[in-house]
Every structure is written in C-alpha cells, then in structure tokens.
Amino acid sequence: MDEVLDSAAGEPGATRAPPILPLTLESVSYAVRGKVLLEHIDLQLHAGARTLVMGPNGAGKSLLMRICHGLIRPSAGRVAWAGRQPNAQAMVFQRPVLLRRTALANVEFALKHAGIAARDRRRLALAALEQAGLAPIAQRQARVLSGGEQQKLALARAWALRPQVLFLDEPTASLDPAATAAVEDLITDIHASGTKIVMSSHDLGQARRLADEVLFLHRGRVTERTPASEFFAAPRSQAAQAFVQGRLYWE
C-alpha cells in the first residue's frame, strides 16, 4: 500500500496508559550533506501546556516536529520519552494524507491499524466524527472533501485513538478564515480532552489564540522558550522581536 496514515494509538474511552511525557531532547542536531539544519537542541516537553513552535520559514520547525515524532532520526544527540507506550503519540500534517475511502472508513482503518477490536471500530469512528462535526459527511469520499473538512478528518482520525501527544505541523496554513476557526476549535477540544498539543505555526494571530507557551526557532536553534503572554509582550531575542513586529531579520 502506497499511502501512509498520520500515526496514533490508544483505545478511546479506555484508561490512559502510563504517561510517555516528558519528551527530552539532548544536544539534538540534524545535518544534510554538511549543512546544519538543527543545532544543539536541548528541550523538554511536559504534559498540559499547548506548545506553539514558531519562527521564520527555514528555521527548522517542521524538521524539529518530525524528529520529536520519530519520523526522522537526528544526526547527533538523543530523543527520549519518559515512557515507552507504543503509538501513544500522533502527527497531523499541513496536507493531510487520506485514504481513497469514505470519511468513516478512514477513521475505521486507523482504529484497525491500532489493534482496536472489529466490534468497536464503527462505534468509535462514528463518535470521533461526531466530535469533529463531521457525522453528516461520514459516507462521503474523503478525497473530495473541502480542505477544511479534510484537515478536520485527519484530526478526528488521530483523536479517535486518544494519543497522549499530538504534533500538528502548520495544520491551517492553506485554509480560509472560516475553516481555520473550525480547525482551531477542534484543536481546543482535543487539548481539553487531555492530549498534549505541540503545533508549528507562522500565524501570529493563531499563536495568540492557542498558545500557552512559545518555542521560538531561528536558524536551527531555539532562541527562546517563554509563556505566550511574555513572548508577545516582550520577546527576548532580536530574531523574535523582528518576527513579532513583522520585520525581516537576516543575522
């Protein structure tokens, strides 16, 4: 099969598995053909706060998210979870990867892939679509849905499995304001259910609406990590100041 699901796991409604957080990165670097894209990242992510990863294009946001999720191995350093529960985290991408099936079948397939019993899949999939406001289109083909509906379906598919951590890589970058608002509402609901949100975004307004803390990257380095209110009121680094003010910064 040539398609890849946004990964996730953990049976909905069941008692949560032992926590996998905090996630610790120690001296993590990544280079391609001698070009350093991430350099000496030391970071620990804890449960609770919504972490927004911000920075200009090329700062390393998506790369850092993929390394945290385990899609890419760092060139150097160590990535370690506190617990080793298989598939207790998920990632949804800017362009969701959907199967050539109905919306309902997409969620059911993810549940099957995670080992959920056949007798439970339909009920759990329908519940996830209902929570995402997608129940009326459960039988529509996923790939003919609007961009906003596709992104909500990708989120519902991940949320159906109740991951402890959900990585979101620019999930509203190509959406109009109405679709963006709907996706943000769903992200808020997922966070309220107890899932840790780690999300990259270049949208300052979105970050102000969603972030509890901001992790700011510049040229492959974490230049600051602060509560969101402090970051937007008085960013510490010159690069972050320029970013918040909408100015170009070249150094």
C-alpha atoms as an extended CHARMM CRD file, in Angstrom:
* protein
*
       251  EXT
         1         1  MET       CA              0.0000000000        0.0000000000        0.0000000000  PROA      1               0.0000000000
         2         2  ASP       CA              1.4980000000        3.3480000000       -1.0620000000  PROA      2               0.0000000000
         3         3  GLU       CA             -0.3370000000        5.5390000000        1.4500000000  PROA      3               0.0000000000
         4         4  VAL       CA              0.7530000000        6.4240000000        4.9640000000  PROA      4               0.0000000000
         5         5  LEU       CA             -1.5600000000        7.2450000000        7.8320000000  PROA      5               0.0000000000
         6         6  ASP       CA             -0.9680000000       10.0260000000       10.3170000000  PROA      6               0.0000000000
         7         7  SER       CA              0.0720000000        7.7420000000       13.1680000000  PROA      7               0.0000000000
         8         8  ALA       CA             -1.6520000000        7.4320000000       16.5290000000  PROA      8               0.0000000000
         9         9  ALA       CA             -2.6870000000        4.9130000000       19.1200000000  PROA      9               0.0000000000
        10        10  GLY       CA             -4.5020000000        4.1440000000       22.3850000000  PROA      10              0.0000000000
        11        11  GLU       CA             -8.0720000000        2.9500000000       22.6300000000  PROA      11              0.0000000000
        12        12  PRO       CA            -10.6850000000        5.7010000000       23.0060000000  PROA      12              0.0000000000
        13        13  GLY       CA            -12.5390000000        5.7430000000       26.2700000000  PROA      13              0.0000000000
        14        14  ALA       CA            -10.0770000000        3.3650000000       27.9080000000  PROA      14              0.0000000000
        15        15  THR       CA             -7.9660000000        4.1480000000       30.9560000000  PROA      15              0.0000000000
        16        16  ARG       CA             -4.9260000000        6.0960000000       29.8730000000  PROA      16              0.0000000000
        17        17  ALA       CA             -1.6850000000        4.2070000000       29.5280000000  PROA      17              0.0000000000
        18        18  PRO       CA              1.2440000000        5.2330000000       31.7370000000  PROA      18              0.0000000000
        19        19  PRO       CA              2.4600000000        8.6770000000       30.6800000000  PROA      19              0.0000000000
        20        20  ILE       CA              5.0490000000        8.9660000000       27.9380000000  PROA      20              0.0000000000
        21        21  LEU       CA              5.8680000000       12.5930000000       28.7990000000  PROA      21              0.0000000000
        22        22  PRO       CA              8.1170000000       14.3920000000       29.3490000000  PROA      22              0.0000000000
        23        23  LEU       CA              9.8510000000       14.1750000000       25.9940000000  PROA      23              0.0000000000
        24        24  THR       CA             13.5220000000       15.0580000000       26.2790000000  PROA      24              0.0000000000
        25        25  LEU       CA             15.8700000000       16.2140000000       23.5270000000  PROA      25              0.0000000000
        26        26  GLU       CA             19.5470000000       16.3120000000       24.4520000000  PROA      26              0.0000000000
        27        27  SER       CA             22.0290000000       18.0600000000       22.1400000000  PROA      27              0.0000000000
        28        28  VAL       CA             19.9420000000       17.1580000000       19.0980000000  PROA      28              0.0000000000
        29        29  SER       CA             21.3880000000       18.2290000000       15.7500000000  PROA      29              0.0000000000
        30        30  TYR       CA             20.4970000000       17.4290000000       12.1740000000  PROA      30              0.0000000000
        31        31  ALA       CA             22.5750000000       17.9810000000        9.0670000000  PROA      31              0.0000000000
        32        32  VAL       CA             22.2300000000       17.1200000000        5.3840000000  PROA      32              0.0000000000
        33        33  ARG       CA             25.3410000000       16.9220000000        3.1960000000  PROA      33              0.0000000000
        34        34  GLY       CA             27.2640000000       19.0190000000        5.6880000000  PROA      34              0.0000000000
        35        35  LYS       CA             24.5950000000       21.7090000000        6.0610000000  PROA      35              0.0000000000
        36        36  VAL       CA             23.4040000000       22.0110000000        9.6620000000  PROA      36              0.0000000000
        37        37  LEU       CA             19.6270000000       22.4700000000        9.8460000000  PROA      37              0.0000000000
        38        38  LEU       CA             19.1670000000       21.9660000000       13.6050000000  PROA      38              0.0000000000
        39        39  GLU       CA             21.9460000000       22.5860000000       16.0740000000  PROA      39              0.0000000000
        40        40  HSD       CA             22.3210000000       21.5010000000       19.6960000000  PROA      40              0.0000000000
        41        41  ILE       CA             18.6540000000       21.4840000000       20.6870000000  PROA      41              0.0000000000
        42        42  ASP       CA             18.1510000000       20.8700000000       24.4050000000  PROA      42              0.0000000000
        43        43  LEU       CA             14.4690000000       20.7000000000       25.2070000000  PROA      43              0.0000000000
        44        44  GLN       CA             11.9440000000       19.0320000000       27.4620000000  PROA      44              0.0000000000
        45        45  LEU       CA              8.2140000000       18.9370000000       26.6860000000  PROA      45              0.0000000000
        46        46  HSD       CA              5.7670000000       18.3040000000       29.5250000000  PROA      46              0.0000000000
        47        47  ALA       CA              2.0750000000       17.4840000000       29.6300000000  PROA      47              0.0000000000
        48        48  GLY       CA             -0.5060000000       20.2260000000       29.8220000000  PROA      48              0.0000000000
        49        49  ALA       CA              0.5360000000       23.4570000000       28.1410000000  PROA      49              0.0000000000
        50        50  ARG       CA             -0.1080000000       23.9350000000       24.4340000000  PROA      50              0.0000000000
        51        51  THR       CA              3.3040000000       24.4760000000       22.8840000000  PROA      51              0.0000000000
        52        52  LEU       CA              3.4710000000       26.5760000000       19.7130000000  PROA      52              0.0000000000
        53        53  VAL       CA              6.6660000000       26.1880000000       17.7160000000  PROA      53              0.0000000000
        54        54  MET       CA              7.2850000000       29.4240000000       15.8450000000  PROA      54              0.0000000000
        55        55  GLY       CA              9.9160000000       31.0130000000       13.6680000000  PROA      55              0.0000000000
        56        56  PRO       CA             10.5250000000       32.2440000000       10.1130000000  PROA      56              0.0000000000
        57        57  ASN       CA             10.4740000000       29.9410000000        7.1060000000  PROA      57              0.0000000000
        58        58  GLY       CA             13.5110000000       27.6780000000        7.1460000000  PROA      58              0.0000000000
        59        59  ALA       CA             14.0020000000       27.9580000000       10.8910000000  PROA      59              0.0000000000
        60        60  GLY       CA             13.5850000000       24.1950000000       11.3510000000  PROA      60              0.0000000000
        61        61  LYS       CA             10.0450000000       23.9900000000       12.7690000000  PROA      61              0.0000000000
        62        62  SER       CA              8.7850000000       21.0720000000       10.6910000000  PROA      62              0.0000000000
        63        63  LEU       CA             12.0830000000       19.2350000000       10.9880000000  PROA      63              0.0000000000
        64        64  LEU       CA             12.0520000000       19.5450000000       14.7660000000  PROA      64              0.0000000000
        65        65  MET       CA              8.4650000000       18.2350000000       14.8970000000  PROA      65              0.0000000000
        66        66  ARG       CA              9.3510000000       15.2180000000       12.7510000000  PROA      66              0.0000000000
        67        67  ILE       CA             12.3580000000       14.4060000000       14.9110000000  PROA      67              0.0000000000
        68        68  CYS       CA             10.2320000000       14.6210000000       18.0580000000  PROA      68              0.0000000000
        69        69  HSD       CA              7.6200000000       12.3500000000       16.4810000000  PROA      69              0.0000000000
        70        70  GLY       CA             10.2630000000        9.8520000000       15.3810000000  PROA      70              0.0000000000
        71        71  LEU       CA              9.8240000000       10.1810000000       11.6250000000  PROA      71              0.0000000000
        72        72  ILE       CA             13.4110000000       11.3870000000       11.2700000000  PROA      72              0.0000000000
        73        73  ARG       CA             16.4410000000       10.3570000000       13.2920000000  PROA      73              0.0000000000
        74        74  PRO       CA             18.7460000000       13.1780000000       14.4160000000  PROA      74              0.0000000000
        75        75  SER       CA             22.3060000000       13.2770000000       13.1150000000  PROA      75              0.0000000000
        76        76  ALA       CA             23.5020000000       13.6760000000       16.6810000000  PROA      76              0.0000000000
        77        77  GLY       CA             22.0140000000       13.7750000000       20.1600000000  PROA      77              0.0000000000
        78        78  ARG       CA             19.2730000000       11.8640000000       21.9050000000  PROA      78              0.0000000000
        79        79  VAL       CA             15.4490000000       11.8860000000       21.8210000000  PROA      79              0.0000000000
        80        80  ALA       CA             13.8080000000       10.0800000000       24.7460000000  PROA      80              0.0000000000
        81        81  TRP       CA             10.2700000000        9.6280000000       26.0300000000  PROA      81              0.0000000000
        82        82  ALA       CA              9.6450000000        9.0650000000       29.7380000000  PROA      82              0.0000000000
        83        83  GLY       CA              7.5480000000        6.0000000000       28.9310000000  PROA      83              0.0000000000
        84        84  ARG       CA              7.6230000000        3.5070000000       26.1080000000  PROA      84              0.0000000000
        85        85  GLN       CA              3.9760000000        3.0750000000       25.1900000000  PROA      85              0.0000000000
        86        86  PRO       CA              3.8020000000        2.1700000000       21.5030000000  PROA      86              0.0000000000
        87        87  ASN       CA              1.8850000000        4.6280000000       19.3330000000  PROA      87              0.0000000000
        88        88  ALA       CA              0.8620000000        6.9240000000       22.1910000000  PROA      88              0.0000000000
        89        89  GLN       CA              1.5150000000        9.9630000000       20.0360000000  PROA      89              0.0000000000
        90        90  ALA       CA              0.2330000000       11.2020000000       16.6810000000  PROA      90              0.0000000000
        91        91  MET       CA              1.1240000000       13.6970000000       13.9940000000  PROA      91              0.0000000000
        92        92  VAL       CA             -1.1260000000       15.5230000000       11.5320000000  PROA      92              0.0000000000
        93        93  PHE       CA              0.4600000000       17.3120000000        8.6210000000  PROA      93              0.0000000000
        94        94  GLN       CA             -0.2270000000       20.5110000000        6.7190000000  PROA      94              0.0000000000
        95        95  ARG       CA             -1.5440000000       18.4120000000        3.8400000000  PROA      95              0.0000000000
        96        96  PRO       CA             -3.4160000000       15.5050000000        5.4100000000  PROA      96              0.0000000000
        97        97  VAL       CA             -2.8160000000       12.0380000000        3.9950000000  PROA      97              0.0000000000
        98        98  LEU       CA             -6.2210000000       10.4640000000        3.4000000000  PROA      98              0.0000000000
        99        99  LEU       CA             -7.1130000000        7.0600000000        2.0310000000  PROA      99              0.0000000000
       100       100  ARG       CA             -9.2950000000        6.5850000000       -1.0510000000  PROA      100             0.0000000000
       101       101  ARG       CA            -12.2440000000        5.6730000000        1.1550000000  PROA      101             0.0000000000
       102       102  THR       CA            -15.1070000000        7.3630000000        2.9200000000  PROA      102             0.0000000000
       103       103  ALA       CA            -14.5030000000        9.6320000000        5.8900000000  PROA      103             0.0000000000
       104       104  LEU       CA            -15.8540000000        6.9060000000        8.1660000000  PROA      104             0.0000000000
       105       105  ALA       CA            -13.6710000000        4.2250000000        6.6000000000  PROA      105             0.0000000000
       106       106  ASN       CA            -10.5800000000        6.4060000000        7.0750000000  PROA      106             0.0000000000
       107       107  VAL       CA            -11.1730000000        6.5110000000       10.8200000000  PROA      107             0.0000000000
       108       108  GLU       CA            -12.0980000000        2.8300000000       10.9820000000  PROA      108             0.0000000000
       109       109  PHE       CA             -8.9030000000        1.8830000000        9.1750000000  PROA      109             0.0000000000
       110       110  ALA       CA             -6.8180000000        3.8350000000       11.7010000000  PROA      110             0.0000000000
       111       111  LEU       CA             -8.5980000000        2.0340000000       14.5370000000  PROA      111             0.0000000000
       112       112  LYS       CA             -7.9510000000       -1.3250000000       12.8760000000  PROA      112             0.0000000000
       113       113  HSD       CA             -4.2870000000       -0.4100000000       12.3690000000  PROA      113             0.0000000000
       114       114  ALA       CA             -4.0550000000        0.3570000000       16.0990000000  PROA      114             0.0000000000
       115       115  GLY       CA             -5.4590000000       -3.0590000000       17.0220000000  PROA      115             0.0000000000
       116       116  ILE       CA             -8.9310000000       -1.9560000000       18.1160000000  PROA      116             0.0000000000
       117       117  ALA       CA            -11.4020000000       -4.8650000000       18.0670000000  PROA      117             0.0000000000
       118       118  ALA       CA            -13.6340000000       -5.0660000000       15.0000000000  PROA      118             0.0000000000
       119       119  ARG       CA            -16.8040000000       -4.9210000000       17.1040000000  PROA      119             0.0000000000
       120       120  ASP       CA            -15.7970000000       -1.4930000000       18.4630000000  PROA      120             0.0000000000
       121       121  ARG       CA            -14.4730000000        0.2510000000       15.3710000000  PROA      121             0.0000000000
       122       122  ARG       CA            -17.7030000000        1.5510000000       13.8360000000  PROA      122             0.0000000000
       123       123  ARG       CA            -18.9670000000        2.9630000000       17.1420000000  PROA      123             0.0000000000
       124       124  LEU       CA            -15.6690000000        4.6640000000       17.9590000000  PROA      124             0.0000000000
       125       125  ALA       CA            -15.2260000000        6.0140000000       14.4400000000  PROA      125             0.0000000000
       126       126  LEU       CA            -18.7320000000        7.4990000000       14.4030000000  PROA      126             0.0000000000
       127       127  ALA       CA            -18.1330000000        9.0570000000       17.8150000000  PROA      127             0.0000000000
       128       128  ALA       CA            -14.9130000000       10.6840000000       16.5740000000  PROA      128             0.0000000000
       129       129  LEU       CA            -16.6480000000       12.0980000000       13.5180000000  PROA      129             0.0000000000
       130       130  GLU       CA            -19.4780000000       13.4010000000       15.6930000000  PROA      130             0.0000000000
       131       131  GLN       CA            -16.9870000000       15.1280000000       17.9920000000  PROA      131             0.0000000000
       132       132  ALA       CA            -15.3650000000       16.7710000000       14.9690000000  PROA      132             0.0000000000
       133       133  GLY       CA            -18.6950000000       17.8540000000       13.4850000000  PROA      133             0.0000000000
       134       134  LEU       CA            -18.2570000000       15.5070000000       10.5350000000  PROA      134             0.0000000000
       135       135  ALA       CA            -21.0430000000       12.9770000000       11.1940000000  PROA      135             0.0000000000
       136       136  PRO       CA            -23.2160000000       14.2950000000        8.3040000000  PROA      136             0.0000000000
       137       137  ILE       CA            -20.4570000000       13.5380000000        5.7870000000  PROA      137             0.0000000000
       138       138  ALA       CA            -19.3490000000       10.1820000000        7.2080000000  PROA      138             0.0000000000
       139       139  GLN       CA            -20.1820000000        8.3560000000        3.9570000000  PROA      139             0.0000000000
       140       140  ARG       CA            -18.6000000000       10.8770000000        1.5950000000  PROA      140             0.0000000000
       141       141  GLN       CA            -15.3110000000       10.0880000000       -0.0850000000  PROA      141             0.0000000000
       142       142  ALA       CA            -12.5090000000       11.6780000000        1.9290000000  PROA      142             0.0000000000
       143       143  ARG       CA            -10.5960000000       13.0000000000       -1.0530000000  PROA      143             0.0000000000
       144       144  VAL       CA            -13.4970000000       15.0660000000       -2.3990000000  PROA      144             0.0000000000
       145       145  LEU       CA            -13.9960000000       16.9280000000        0.8740000000  PROA      145             0.0000000000
       146       146  SER       CA            -13.0260000000       20.5770000000        1.1870000000  PROA      146             0.0000000000
       147       147  GLY       CA             -9.6020000000       21.4500000000        2.5530000000  PROA      147             0.0000000000
       148       148  GLY       CA            -11.0430000000       22.3230000000        5.9520000000  PROA      148             0.0000000000
       149       149  GLU       CA            -13.0910000000       19.1280000000        6.1010000000  PROA      149             0.0000000000
       150       150  GLN       CA            -10.0600000000       17.0460000000        5.1590000000  PROA      150             0.0000000000
       151       151  GLN       CA             -7.9960000000       18.6120000000        7.9240000000  PROA      151             0.0000000000
       152       152  LYS       CA            -10.7770000000       18.0550000000       10.4580000000  PROA      152             0.0000000000
       153       153  LEU       CA            -10.9970000000       14.4410000000        9.3120000000  PROA      153             0.0000000000
       154       154  ALA       CA             -7.2560000000       13.9900000000        9.8340000000  PROA      154             0.0000000000
       155       155  LEU       CA             -7.6400000000       15.4330000000       13.3360000000  PROA      155             0.0000000000
       156       156  ALA       CA            -10.6820000000       13.2500000000       14.0720000000  PROA      156             0.0000000000
       157       157  ARG       CA             -8.7790000000       10.1790000000       12.8970000000  PROA      157             0.0000000000
       158       158  ALA       CA             -5.9510000000       10.9570000000       15.2900000000  PROA      158             0.0000000000
       159       159  TRP       CA             -8.2600000000       11.9460000000       18.1490000000  PROA      159             0.0000000000
       160       160  ALA       CA            -10.2650000000        8.7200000000       17.7970000000  PROA      160             0.0000000000
       161       161  LEU       CA             -7.2280000000        6.9230000000       19.1860000000  PROA      161             0.0000000000
       162       162  ARG       CA             -6.7570000000        9.3220000000       22.1080000000  PROA      162             0.0000000000
       163       163  PRO       CA             -2.9960000000        9.9060000000       21.7940000000  PROA      163             0.0000000000
       164       164  GLN       CA             -1.2090000000       11.4300000000       24.7590000000  PROA      164             0.0000000000
       165       165  VAL       CA              0.6560000000       13.8150000000       22.4380000000  PROA      165             0.0000000000
       166       166  LEU       CA             -0.4960000000       15.3000000000       19.1420000000  PROA      166             0.0000000000
       167       167  PHE       CA              2.0020000000       17.0400000000       16.8500000000  PROA      167             0.0000000000
       168       168  LEU       CA              0.4200000000       19.4440000000       14.3590000000  PROA      168             0.0000000000
       169       169  ASP       CA              2.5540000000       20.8030000000       11.5310000000  PROA      169             0.0000000000
       170       170  GLU       CA              1.0170000000       24.0520000000       10.2070000000  PROA      170             0.0000000000
       171       171  PRO       CA             -2.4790000000       22.4800000000       10.1710000000  PROA      171             0.0000000000
       172       172  THR       CA             -4.2810000000       25.5900000000        8.8880000000  PROA      172             0.0000000000
       173       173  ALA       CA             -1.6540000000       27.0380000000        6.5440000000  PROA      173             0.0000000000
       174       174  SER       CA             -3.7660000000       26.6330000000        3.3860000000  PROA      174             0.0000000000
       175       175  LEU       CA             -7.2300000000       27.1950000000        4.8760000000  PROA      175             0.0000000000
       176       176  ASP       CA             -9.5740000000       30.1740000000        4.6910000000  PROA      176             0.0000000000
       177       177  PRO       CA            -10.5630000000       32.0170000000        7.9020000000  PROA      177             0.0000000000
       178       178  ALA       CA            -13.7890000000       30.0560000000        8.4670000000  PROA      178             0.0000000000
       179       179  ALA       CA            -12.0740000000       26.6880000000        8.0470000000  PROA      179             0.0000000000
       180       180  THR       CA             -9.1830000000       27.8680000000       10.2060000000  PROA      180             0.0000000000
       181       181  ALA       CA            -11.5860000000       28.8130000000       13.0080000000  PROA      181             0.0000000000
       182       182  ALA       CA            -13.2670000000       25.3860000000       12.8170000000  PROA      182             0.0000000000
       183       183  VAL       CA             -9.9260000000       23.5760000000       12.9820000000  PROA      183             0.0000000000
       184       184  GLU       CA             -8.7820000000       25.7510000000       15.8870000000  PROA      184             0.0000000000
       185       185  ASP       CA            -11.9890000000       24.9170000000       17.7800000000  PROA      185             0.0000000000
       186       186  LEU       CA            -11.3090000000       21.2200000000       17.2450000000  PROA      186             0.0000000000
       187       187  ILE       CA             -7.7040000000       21.5890000000       18.4200000000  PROA      187             0.0000000000
       188       188  THR       CA             -9.0060000000       23.3150000000       21.5500000000  PROA      188             0.0000000000
       189       189  ASP       CA            -11.3850000000       20.4130000000       22.1880000000  PROA      189             0.0000000000
       190       190  ILE       CA             -8.5930000000       17.8750000000       21.7240000000  PROA      190             0.0000000000
       191       191  HSD       CA             -6.4320000000       19.7690000000       24.2030000000  PROA      191             0.0000000000
       192       192  ALA       CA             -9.3270000000       19.9180000000       26.6730000000  PROA      192             0.0000000000
       193       193  SER       CA             -9.6600000000       16.1240000000       26.4340000000  PROA      193             0.0000000000
       194       194  GLY       CA             -6.1530000000       15.7690000000       27.9080000000  PROA      194             0.0000000000
       195       195  THR       CA             -3.9640000000       15.4670000000       24.8190000000  PROA      195             0.0000000000
       196       196  LYS       CA             -0.7540000000       17.4700000000       24.7900000000  PROA      196             0.0000000000
       197       197  ILE       CA             -0.6560000000       19.7620000000       21.7290000000  PROA      197             0.0000000000
       198       198  VAL       CA              2.6490000000       20.6240000000       20.0630000000  PROA      198             0.0000000000
       199       199  MET       CA              1.9690000000       22.7430000000       16.9980000000  PROA      199             0.0000000000
       200       200  SER       CA              4.0330000000       24.6850000000       14.4830000000  PROA      200             0.0000000000
       201       201  SER       CA              2.6280000000       27.8950000000       13.0410000000  PROA      201             0.0000000000
       202       202  HSD       CA              3.8110000000       31.0950000000       11.3910000000  PROA      202             0.0000000000
       203       203  ASP       CA              0.4810000000       32.8110000000       12.1310000000  PROA      203             0.0000000000
       204       204  LEU       CA              0.8980000000       35.2920000000       14.9910000000  PROA      204             0.0000000000
       205       205  GLY       CA             -2.8490000000       35.6940000000       15.4790000000  PROA      205             0.0000000000
       206       206  GLN       CA             -3.3060000000       31.9480000000       15.7240000000  PROA      206             0.0000000000
       207       207  ALA       CA             -0.4830000000       31.6560000000       18.2200000000  PROA      207             0.0000000000
       208       208  ARG       CA             -2.0490000000       34.3510000000       20.3740000000  PROA      208             0.0000000000
       209       209  ARG       CA             -5.3220000000       32.4200000000       20.3350000000  PROA      209             0.0000000000
       210       210  LEU       CA             -3.9330000000       28.9560000000       21.0110000000  PROA      210             0.0000000000
       211       211  ALA       CA             -0.5170000000       29.0900000000       22.6520000000  PROA      211             0.0000000000
       212       212  ASP       CA              0.2120000000       28.5960000000       26.3250000000  PROA      212             0.0000000000
       213       213  GLU       CA              3.9340000000       28.7350000000       25.6390000000  PROA      213             0.0000000000
       214       214  VAL       CA              6.0400000000       29.6270000000       22.5940000000  PROA      214             0.0000000000
       215       215  LEU       CA              9.1410000000       27.8140000000       21.4330000000  PROA      215             0.0000000000
       216       216  PHE       CA             10.9330000000       30.1310000000       19.0050000000  PROA      216             0.0000000000
       217       217  LEU       CA             13.4200000000       28.8050000000       16.4540000000  PROA      217             0.0000000000
       218       218  HSD       CA             15.8700000000       30.8130000000       14.3740000000  PROA      218             0.0000000000
       219       219  ARG       CA             18.4350000000       29.2640000000       12.0330000000  PROA      219             0.0000000000
       220       220  GLY       CA             18.0240000000       25.8460000000       13.5810000000  PROA      220             0.0000000000
       221       221  ARG       CA             18.4230000000       26.9430000000       17.1890000000  PROA      221             0.0000000000
       222       222  VAL       CA             15.9410000000       27.5100000000       19.9850000000  PROA      222             0.0000000000
       223       223  THR       CA             16.4640000000       31.1720000000       20.8150000000  PROA      223             0.0000000000
       224       224  GLU       CA             13.7870000000       31.3630000000       23.4690000000  PROA      224             0.0000000000
       225       225  ARG       CA             11.0200000000       29.4950000000       25.2060000000  PROA      225             0.0000000000
       226       226  THR       CA              8.5820000000       31.5710000000       27.2120000000  PROA      226             0.0000000000
       227       227  PRO       CA              4.9260000000       31.7520000000       28.2610000000  PROA      227             0.0000000000
       228       228  ALA       CA              2.9010000000       33.0790000000       25.3460000000  PROA      228             0.0000000000
       229       229  SER       CA              1.8680000000       36.2760000000       27.1350000000  PROA      229             0.0000000000
       230       230  GLU       CA              5.5060000000       37.1440000000       27.7910000000  PROA      230             0.0000000000
       231       231  PHE       CA              6.6270000000       36.2440000000       24.2870000000  PROA      231             0.0000000000
       232       232  PHE       CA              4.1600000000       38.5550000000       22.5850000000  PROA      232             0.0000000000
       233       233  ALA       CA              4.6250000000       41.3710000000       25.1000000000  PROA      233             0.0000000000
       234       234  ALA       CA              8.4180000000       41.3780000000       25.1630000000  PROA      234             0.0000000000
       235       235  PRO       CA             10.2620000000       38.7840000000       23.0660000000  PROA      235             0.0000000000
       236       236  ARG       CA             13.8330000000       38.4190000000       24.2920000000  PROA      236             0.0000000000
       237       237  SER       CA             15.8820000000       37.6720000000       21.1970000000  PROA      237             0.0000000000
       238       238  GLN       CA             16.3890000000       40.0910000000       18.3130000000  PROA      238             0.0000000000
       239       239  ALA       CA             15.0960000000       37.4980000000       15.8670000000  PROA      239             0.0000000000
       240       240  ALA       CA             11.8850000000       37.0010000000       17.8580000000  PROA      240             0.0000000000
       241       241  GLN       CA             11.3860000000       40.7620000000       18.2070000000  PROA      241             0.0000000000
       242       242  ALA       CA             11.6530000000       41.1600000000       14.4380000000  PROA      242             0.0000000000
       243       243  PHE       CA              9.2860000000       38.2300000000       13.8690000000  PROA      243             0.0000000000
       244       244  VAL       CA              6.5950000000       39.6140000000       16.1830000000  PROA      244             0.0000000000
       245       245  GLN       CA              6.9160000000       43.0410000000       14.5900000000  PROA      245             0.0000000000
       246       246  GLY       CA              6.7390000000       41.6290000000       11.0680000000  PROA      246             0.0000000000
       247       247  ARG       CA             10.2510000000       42.7580000000       10.1650000000  PROA      247             0.0000000000
       248       248  LEU       CA             12.8840000000       40.8290000000        8.2170000000  PROA      248             0.0000000000
       249       249  TYR       CA             15.8830000000       39.7190000000       10.2340000000  PROA      249             0.0000000000
       250       250  TRP       CA             18.9640000000       38.3860000000        8.4480000000  PROA      250             0.0000000000
       251       251  GLU       CA             21.5540000000       37.6720000000       11.1730000000  PROA      251             0.0000000000
